[in-house]
């Protein structure tokens, strides 16, 4: 078979303790999944069911962050309010649809630390106009992801600290136990909307304390039990 042009190479993330790579398929993100963050964004978390949006899965969007390395991402165009959102990233090793909550954990391959970078001003503008969020969320270099740790090694991550520092100052700090919808509930709910597949990533939501960064700022994201990430805005 001949292609009209050379197809883009498959994007993949490194796996801790292995030379294997995890091929990325789709990237799903959960909106406002920590109560305090929902409130800081002006919403009532007690009455809102989970909702989802997507980011591109290609290497221009999902950027692997090697251990002990600070990678650089460009300040994106057409924004003056570029926000960080630290998140637990869940990597699926098995797909399915209408997955029961009690079976959801068996679909998880592993976990990583990730950043859901956001052009907040564009996101809010689109939200106010009743339009999709893509230009606020789905842009180049908008999803740095750290080393992927297999669940077979970490066990289920249910009660781990999650935090983000900017230039050495802690801006976000919470615990995975504060998720409104647990990881297993999120997988089950998402699988009623899409047939999930091995290679899918789920950004599980960010805690309170989101804010803007500018060129020169360095973000350090960490989740207990996982390899931290370091990202500089240039």
PDB file of C-alpha atoms in Angstrom:
ATOM      1  CA  UNK A   1       0.000   0.000   0.000  1.00  0.00           C
ATOM      2  CA  UNK A   2       1.272   3.451  -0.914  1.00  0.00           C
ATOM      3  CA  UNK A   3       0.445   6.561   1.094  1.00  0.00           C
ATOM      4  CA  UNK A   4       0.127   9.977  -0.513  1.00  0.00           C
ATOM      5  CA  UNK A   5       2.673  11.166   2.065  1.00  0.00           C
ATOM      6  CA  UNK A   6       4.714   9.519   4.828  1.00  0.00           C
ATOM      7  CA  UNK A   7       2.434   8.861   7.824  1.00  0.00           C
ATOM      8  CA  UNK A   8       3.427  10.225  11.193  1.00  0.00           C
ATOM      9  CA  UNK A   9       5.280   7.808  13.449  1.00  0.00           C
ATOM     10  CA  UNK A  10       3.339   6.265  16.316  1.00  0.00           C
ATOM     11  CA  UNK A  11       3.704   8.192  19.576  1.00  0.00           C
ATOM     12  CA  UNK A  12       4.889   6.152  22.558  1.00  0.00           C
ATOM     13  CA  UNK A  13       5.865   6.661  26.191  1.00  0.00           C
ATOM     14  CA  UNK A  14       8.760   4.968  28.020  1.00  0.00           C
ATOM     15  CA  UNK A  15       7.944   2.444  30.740  1.00  0.00           C
ATOM     16  CA  UNK A  16       9.814   2.336  34.054  1.00  0.00           C
ATOM     17  CA  UNK A  17      12.059  -0.686  34.521  1.00  0.00           C
ATOM     18  CA  UNK A  18      11.748  -1.771  30.907  1.00  0.00           C
ATOM     19  CA  UNK A  19      12.968  -1.036  27.399  1.00  0.00           C
ATOM     20  CA  UNK A  20       9.380  -1.399  26.189  1.00  0.00           C
ATOM     21  CA  UNK A  21       7.367   1.556  24.944  1.00  0.00           C
ATOM     22  CA  UNK A  22       3.668   2.223  25.543  1.00  0.00           C
ATOM     23  CA  UNK A  23       1.923   3.212  22.260  1.00  0.00           C
ATOM     24  CA  UNK A  24      -0.457   6.143  22.726  1.00  0.00           C
ATOM     25  CA  UNK A  25      -3.872   5.918  21.062  1.00  0.00           C
ATOM     26  CA  UNK A  26      -6.322   8.491  22.431  1.00  0.00           C
ATOM     27  CA  UNK A  27      -6.166  11.004  25.272  1.00  0.00           C
ATOM     28  CA  UNK A  28      -9.279  11.525  27.375  1.00  0.00           C
ATOM     29  CA  UNK A  29      -9.464  14.158  30.117  1.00  0.00           C
ATOM     30  CA  UNK A  30     -11.891  14.470  33.031  1.00  0.00           C
ATOM     31  CA  UNK A  31     -13.144  17.966  33.769  1.00  0.00           C
ATOM     32  CA  UNK A  32     -13.408  19.400  37.289  1.00  0.00           C
ATOM     33  CA  UNK A  33     -12.842  16.126  39.162  1.00  0.00           C
ATOM     34  CA  UNK A  34     -11.662  17.657  42.470  1.00  0.00           C
ATOM     35  CA  UNK A  35     -14.315  19.515  44.466  1.00  0.00           C
ATOM     36  CA  UNK A  36     -12.068  22.410  45.483  1.00  0.00           C
ATOM     37  CA  UNK A  37     -10.942  22.961  41.885  1.00  0.00           C
ATOM     38  CA  UNK A  38     -14.542  22.880  40.664  1.00  0.00           C
ATOM     39  CA  UNK A  39     -15.387  25.583  43.186  1.00  0.00           C
ATOM     40  CA  UNK A  40     -12.419  27.754  42.216  1.00  0.00           C
ATOM     41  CA  UNK A  41     -13.662  27.570  38.620  1.00  0.00           C
ATOM     42  CA  UNK A  42     -17.112  28.718  39.735  1.00  0.00           C
ATOM     43  CA  UNK A  43     -19.033  25.418  39.669  1.00  0.00           C
ATOM     44  CA  UNK A  44     -20.870  23.253  42.204  1.00  0.00           C
ATOM     45  CA  UNK A  45     -19.172  19.830  42.299  1.00  0.00           C
ATOM     46  CA  UNK A  46     -21.972  18.210  44.298  1.00  0.00           C
ATOM     47  CA  UNK A  47     -24.464  18.320  41.418  1.00  0.00           C
ATOM     48  CA  UNK A  48     -22.325  17.812  38.326  1.00  0.00           C
ATOM     49  CA  UNK A  49     -21.834  14.368  36.731  1.00  0.00           C
ATOM     50  CA  UNK A  50     -18.435  13.621  35.150  1.00  0.00           C
ATOM     51  CA  UNK A  51     -17.720  15.108  31.748  1.00  0.00           C
ATOM     52  CA  UNK A  52     -14.868  14.580  29.328  1.00  0.00           C
ATOM     53  CA  UNK A  53     -12.846  16.288  26.631  1.00  0.00           C
ATOM     54  CA  UNK A  54      -9.948  15.095  24.491  1.00  0.00           C
ATOM     55  CA  UNK A  55      -6.423  16.102  23.611  1.00  0.00           C
ATOM     56  CA  UNK A  56      -4.492  14.867  20.569  1.00  0.00           C
ATOM     57  CA  UNK A  57      -2.448  11.724  21.139  1.00  0.00           C
ATOM     58  CA  UNK A  58       0.354  12.521  18.697  1.00  0.00           C
ATOM     59  CA  UNK A  59       3.918  13.344  19.692  1.00  0.00           C
ATOM     60  CA  UNK A  60       3.375  17.032  18.971  1.00  0.00           C
ATOM     61  CA  UNK A  61       0.876  17.120  21.868  1.00  0.00           C
ATOM     62  CA  UNK A  62       1.736  14.298  24.304  1.00  0.00           C
ATOM     63  CA  UNK A  63       5.376  15.001  25.103  1.00  0.00           C
ATOM     64  CA  UNK A  64       7.411  12.432  27.039  1.00  0.00           C
ATOM     65  CA  UNK A  65       9.347  13.897  29.974  1.00  0.00           C
ATOM     66  CA  UNK A  66      12.446  11.780  30.747  1.00  0.00           C
ATOM     67  CA  UNK A  67      13.478  11.231  34.388  1.00  0.00           C
ATOM     68  CA  UNK A  68      15.877  13.781  35.893  1.00  0.00           C
ATOM     69  CA  UNK A  69      15.407  16.063  32.887  1.00  0.00           C
ATOM     70  CA  UNK A  70      13.743  19.444  32.472  1.00  0.00           C
ATOM     71  CA  UNK A  71      12.109  19.623  29.072  1.00  0.00           C
ATOM     72  CA  UNK A  72      11.095  22.904  27.423  1.00  0.00           C
ATOM     73  CA  UNK A  73       7.674  23.655  25.973  1.00  0.00           C
ATOM     74  CA  UNK A  74       6.873  26.840  24.046  1.00  0.00           C
ATOM     75  CA  UNK A  75       4.442  29.443  25.332  1.00  0.00           C
ATOM     76  CA  UNK A  76       1.532  28.850  22.935  1.00  0.00           C
ATOM     77  CA  UNK A  77       0.149  31.484  20.567  1.00  0.00           C
ATOM     78  CA  UNK A  78      -2.990  33.589  21.021  1.00  0.00           C
ATOM     79  CA  UNK A  79      -3.117  33.392  24.818  1.00  0.00           C
ATOM     80  CA  UNK A  80      -2.104  35.630  27.689  1.00  0.00           C
ATOM     81  CA  UNK A  81      -3.277  33.243  30.431  1.00  0.00           C
ATOM     82  CA  UNK A  82      -1.376  29.950  30.115  1.00  0.00           C
ATOM     83  CA  UNK A  83      -2.311  27.622  33.004  1.00  0.00           C
ATOM     84  CA  UNK A  84      -0.824  24.481  34.545  1.00  0.00           C
ATOM     85  CA  UNK A  85      -2.946  21.573  35.783  1.00  0.00           C
ATOM     86  CA  UNK A  86      -1.124  18.689  37.488  1.00  0.00           C
ATOM     87  CA  UNK A  87      -2.861  15.337  36.990  1.00  0.00           C
ATOM     88  CA  UNK A  88      -2.548  11.599  37.461  1.00  0.00           C
ATOM     89  CA  UNK A  89      -2.422  10.004  34.010  1.00  0.00           C
ATOM     90  CA  UNK A  90      -3.910   6.512  33.737  1.00  0.00           C
ATOM     91  CA  UNK A  91      -2.722   4.303  30.876  1.00  0.00           C
ATOM     92  CA  UNK A  92      -5.034   1.516  29.718  1.00  0.00           C
ATOM     93  CA  UNK A  93      -3.596  -1.854  28.751  1.00  0.00           C
ATOM     94  CA  UNK A  94      -6.946  -3.396  27.846  1.00  0.00           C
ATOM     95  CA  UNK A  95     -10.024  -1.961  26.186  1.00  0.00           C
ATOM     96  CA  UNK A  96     -13.743  -2.482  26.485  1.00  0.00           C
ATOM     97  CA  UNK A  97     -17.138  -0.837  26.634  1.00  0.00           C
ATOM     98  CA  UNK A  98     -19.686  -0.706  29.440  1.00  0.00           C
ATOM     99  CA  UNK A  99     -16.966  -1.749  31.873  1.00  0.00           C
ATOM    100  CA  UNK A 100     -18.220  -2.467  35.382  1.00  0.00           C
ATOM    101  CA  UNK A 101     -16.635  -0.376  38.145  1.00  0.00           C
ATOM    102  CA  UNK A 102     -15.470  -3.502  39.948  1.00  0.00           C
ATOM    103  CA  UNK A 103     -13.616  -4.664  36.824  1.00  0.00           C
ATOM    104  CA  UNK A 104     -12.143  -1.307  35.797  1.00  0.00           C
ATOM    105  CA  UNK A 105      -8.806  -1.717  37.583  1.00  0.00           C
ATOM    106  CA  UNK A 106      -8.000  -4.781  35.485  1.00  0.00           C
ATOM    107  CA  UNK A 107      -7.949  -2.518  32.413  1.00  0.00           C
ATOM    108  CA  UNK A 108      -5.177  -0.274  33.806  1.00  0.00           C
ATOM    109  CA  UNK A 109      -1.641  -0.839  32.562  1.00  0.00           C
ATOM    110  CA  UNK A 110      -0.007   1.892  34.615  1.00  0.00           C
ATOM    111  CA  UNK A 111       0.248   5.472  35.820  1.00  0.00           C
ATOM    112  CA  UNK A 112       2.290   8.604  35.174  1.00  0.00           C
ATOM    113  CA  UNK A 113       2.502  12.239  36.223  1.00  0.00           C
ATOM    114  CA  UNK A 114       1.091  14.602  33.622  1.00  0.00           C
ATOM    115  CA  UNK A 115       0.321  18.255  32.945  1.00  0.00           C
ATOM    116  CA  UNK A 116      -2.904  19.320  31.258  1.00  0.00           C
ATOM    117  CA  UNK A 117      -1.679  22.695  30.021  1.00  0.00           C
ATOM    118  CA  UNK A 118      -4.503  25.097  29.214  1.00  0.00           C
ATOM    119  CA  UNK A 119      -4.974  28.345  27.319  1.00  0.00           C
ATOM    120  CA  UNK A 120      -7.409  29.476  30.005  1.00  0.00           C
ATOM    121  CA  UNK A 121      -8.553  32.685  28.362  1.00  0.00           C
ATOM    122  CA  UNK A 122      -9.447  30.854  25.157  1.00  0.00           C
ATOM    123  CA  UNK A 123     -11.135  28.042  27.074  1.00  0.00           C
ATOM    124  CA  UNK A 124     -13.289  30.489  29.034  1.00  0.00           C
ATOM    125  CA  UNK A 125     -14.166  32.459  25.909  1.00  0.00           C
ATOM    126  CA  UNK A 126     -15.316  29.300  24.135  1.00  0.00           C
ATOM    127  CA  UNK A 127     -17.255  28.175  27.202  1.00  0.00           C
ATOM    128  CA  UNK A 128     -19.061  31.495  27.427  1.00  0.00           C
ATOM    129  CA  UNK A 129     -19.999  31.252  23.753  1.00  0.00           C
ATOM    130  CA  UNK A 130     -21.229  27.675  24.139  1.00  0.00           C
ATOM    131  CA  UNK A 131     -18.515  26.409  21.800  1.00  0.00           C
ATOM    132  CA  UNK A 132     -16.115  23.449  22.156  1.00  0.00           C
ATOM    133  CA  UNK A 133     -12.973  23.836  24.262  1.00  0.00           C
ATOM    134  CA  UNK A 134     -10.476  22.501  21.729  1.00  0.00           C
ATOM    135  CA  UNK A 135      -8.506  25.708  21.197  1.00  0.00           C
ATOM    136  CA  UNK A 136      -8.085  26.041  24.956  1.00  0.00           C
ATOM    137  CA  UNK A 137      -7.003  22.450  25.553  1.00  0.00           C
ATOM    138  CA  UNK A 138      -5.877  20.723  22.350  1.00  0.00           C
ATOM    139  CA  UNK A 139      -2.707  22.453  21.178  1.00  0.00           C
ATOM    140  CA  UNK A 140       0.921  21.563  20.517  1.00  0.00           C
ATOM    141  CA  UNK A 141       3.020  20.525  23.544  1.00  0.00           C
ATOM    142  CA  UNK A 142      -0.075  20.764  25.755  1.00  0.00           C
ATOM    143  CA  UNK A 143       0.284  17.395  27.500  1.00  0.00           C
ATOM    144  CA  UNK A 144       3.706  16.631  29.010  1.00  0.00           C
ATOM    145  CA  UNK A 145       3.734  13.127  30.549  1.00  0.00           C
ATOM    146  CA  UNK A 146       6.364  11.503  32.736  1.00  0.00           C
ATOM    147  CA  UNK A 147       7.692   7.969  32.984  1.00  0.00           C
ATOM    148  CA  UNK A 148       4.937   5.350  32.936  1.00  0.00           C
ATOM    149  CA  UNK A 149       4.896   3.000  35.944  1.00  0.00           C
ATOM    150  CA  UNK A 150       3.141  -0.380  35.576  1.00  0.00           C
ATOM    151  CA  UNK A 151       0.283  -1.019  37.997  1.00  0.00           C
ATOM    152  CA  UNK A 152       1.774  -4.464  38.549  1.00  0.00           C
ATOM    153  CA  UNK A 153       4.578  -2.658  40.397  1.00  0.00           C
ATOM    154  CA  UNK A 154       2.795   0.306  42.000  1.00  0.00           C
ATOM    155  CA  UNK A 155      -0.513  -1.354  42.829  1.00  0.00           C
ATOM    156  CA  UNK A 156      -3.659   0.748  42.522  1.00  0.00           C
ATOM    157  CA  UNK A 157      -3.032   4.426  43.267  1.00  0.00           C
ATOM    158  CA  UNK A 158      -5.906   5.399  45.531  1.00  0.00           C
ATOM    159  CA  UNK A 159      -4.380   7.535  48.271  1.00  0.00           C
ATOM    160  CA  UNK A 160      -1.280   9.385  47.068  1.00  0.00           C
ATOM    161  CA  UNK A 161      -0.211  13.007  47.420  1.00  0.00           C
ATOM    162  CA  UNK A 162      -0.250  15.064  44.227  1.00  0.00           C
ATOM    163  CA  UNK A 163       1.485  18.445  43.957  1.00  0.00           C
ATOM    164  CA  UNK A 164       2.948  21.015  41.590  1.00  0.00           C
ATOM    165  CA  UNK A 165       5.619  23.639  42.270  1.00  0.00           C
ATOM    166  CA  UNK A 166       6.351  26.663  40.098  1.00  0.00           C
ATOM    167  CA  UNK A 167       9.855  28.085  40.526  1.00  0.00           C
ATOM    168  CA  UNK A 168      10.168  26.204  43.818  1.00  0.00           C
ATOM    169  CA  UNK A 169       6.859  27.433  45.282  1.00  0.00           C
ATOM    170  CA  UNK A 170       4.043  24.930  45.827  1.00  0.00           C
ATOM    171  CA  UNK A 171       0.929  25.971  43.907  1.00  0.00           C
ATOM    172  CA  UNK A 172      -1.146  22.769  43.925  1.00  0.00           C
ATOM    173  CA  UNK A 173      -1.270  20.144  46.654  1.00  0.00           C
ATOM    174  CA  UNK A 174      -3.920  17.505  47.282  1.00  0.00           C
ATOM    175  CA  UNK A 175      -4.458  13.749  47.444  1.00  0.00           C
ATOM    176  CA  UNK A 176      -5.900  11.284  44.938  1.00  0.00           C
ATOM    177  CA  UNK A 177      -8.441  10.269  47.569  1.00  0.00           C
ATOM    178  CA  UNK A 178     -10.110  13.662  46.975  1.00  0.00           C
ATOM    179  CA  UNK A 179     -11.169  12.787  43.426  1.00  0.00           C
ATOM    180  CA  UNK A 180     -14.926  13.256  43.035  1.00  0.00           C
ATOM    181  CA  UNK A 181     -15.087  10.328  40.624  1.00  0.00           C
ATOM    182  CA  UNK A 182     -12.522   7.625  41.395  1.00  0.00           C
ATOM    183  CA  UNK A 183     -10.263   6.251  38.671  1.00  0.00           C
ATOM    184  CA  UNK A 184     -12.353   3.077  38.435  1.00  0.00           C
ATOM    185  CA  UNK A 185     -15.609   5.050  38.274  1.00  0.00           C
ATOM    186  CA  UNK A 186     -14.103   7.295  35.594  1.00  0.00           C
ATOM    187  CA  UNK A 187     -13.084   4.323  33.439  1.00  0.00           C
ATOM    188  CA  UNK A 188     -16.523   2.744  33.839  1.00  0.00           C
ATOM    189  CA  UNK A 189     -18.319   5.980  32.958  1.00  0.00           C
ATOM    190  CA  UNK A 190     -16.052   6.778  30.009  1.00  0.00           C
ATOM    191  CA  UNK A 191     -16.566   3.266  28.611  1.00  0.00           C
ATOM    192  CA  UNK A 192     -20.295   3.943  28.247  1.00  0.00           C
ATOM    193  CA  UNK A 193     -19.474   6.793  25.861  1.00  0.00           C
ATOM    194  CA  UNK A 194     -16.575   5.257  23.896  1.00  0.00           C
ATOM    195  CA  UNK A 195     -15.206   1.800  23.319  1.00  0.00           C
ATOM    196  CA  UNK A 196     -11.901   2.152  25.133  1.00  0.00           C
ATOM    197  CA  UNK A 197      -8.770   0.535  23.740  1.00  0.00           C
ATOM    198  CA  UNK A 198      -5.305  -0.435  24.907  1.00  0.00           C
ATOM    199  CA  UNK A 199      -3.107   2.638  24.463  1.00  0.00           C
ATOM    200  CA  UNK A 200      -5.680   5.127  25.716  1.00  0.00           C
ATOM    201  CA  UNK A 201      -4.571   7.692  28.301  1.00  0.00           C
ATOM    202  CA  UNK A 202      -6.912   9.263  30.847  1.00  0.00           C
ATOM    203  CA  UNK A 203      -5.994  12.551  32.531  1.00  0.00           C
ATOM    204  CA  UNK A 204      -7.967  12.142  35.751  1.00  0.00           C
ATOM    205  CA  UNK A 205      -8.479  15.771  36.798  1.00  0.00           C
ATOM    206  CA  UNK A 206      -6.551  18.473  38.639  1.00  0.00           C
ATOM    207  CA  UNK A 207      -6.774  19.739  42.228  1.00  0.00           C
ATOM    208  CA  UNK A 208      -7.226  23.347  43.277  1.00  0.00           C
ATOM    209  CA  UNK A 209      -4.541  25.989  42.850  1.00  0.00           C
ATOM    210  CA  UNK A 210      -4.344  26.242  39.068  1.00  0.00           C
ATOM    211  CA  UNK A 211      -2.705  29.383  37.769  1.00  0.00           C
ATOM    212  CA  UNK A 212      -0.699  31.043  35.046  1.00  0.00           C
ATOM    213  CA  UNK A 213       2.908  30.551  34.009  1.00  0.00           C
ATOM    214  CA  UNK A 214       5.086  32.677  31.761  1.00  0.00           C
ATOM    215  CA  UNK A 215       8.281  32.113  29.767  1.00  0.00           C
ATOM    216  CA  UNK A 216      11.138  31.220  32.078  1.00  0.00           C
ATOM    217  CA  UNK A 217       8.947  29.523  34.700  1.00  0.00           C
ATOM    218  CA  UNK A 218       9.804  25.938  35.686  1.00  0.00           C
ATOM    219  CA  UNK A 219       7.095  23.533  36.837  1.00  0.00           C
ATOM    220  CA  UNK A 220       7.847  20.471  38.963  1.00  0.00           C
ATOM    221  CA  UNK A 221       4.994  17.967  39.172  1.00  0.00           C
ATOM    222  CA  UNK A 222       4.940  14.996  41.512  1.00  0.00           C
ATOM    223  CA  UNK A 223       2.697  12.178  42.694  1.00  0.00           C
ATOM    224  CA  UNK A 224       3.823   9.881  45.490  1.00  0.00           C
ATOM    225  CA  UNK A 225       5.149   6.605  44.083  1.00  0.00           C
ATOM    226  CA  UNK A 226       5.735   7.916  40.551  1.00  0.00           C
ATOM    227  CA  UNK A 227       8.642   9.615  38.774  1.00  0.00           C
ATOM    228  CA  UNK A 228       8.236  13.422  38.972  1.00  0.00           C
ATOM    229  CA  UNK A 229       8.379  15.697  35.946  1.00  0.00           C
ATOM    230  CA  UNK A 230      10.074  19.012  35.306  1.00  0.00           C
ATOM    231  CA  UNK A 231       8.907  21.343  32.533  1.00  0.00           C
ATOM    232  CA  UNK A 232      10.121  24.812  31.574  1.00  0.00           C
ATOM    233  CA  UNK A 233       8.070  27.338  29.600  1.00  0.00           C
ATOM    234  CA  UNK A 234      10.114  29.121  26.920  1.00  0.00           C
TER     235      UNK A 234
END
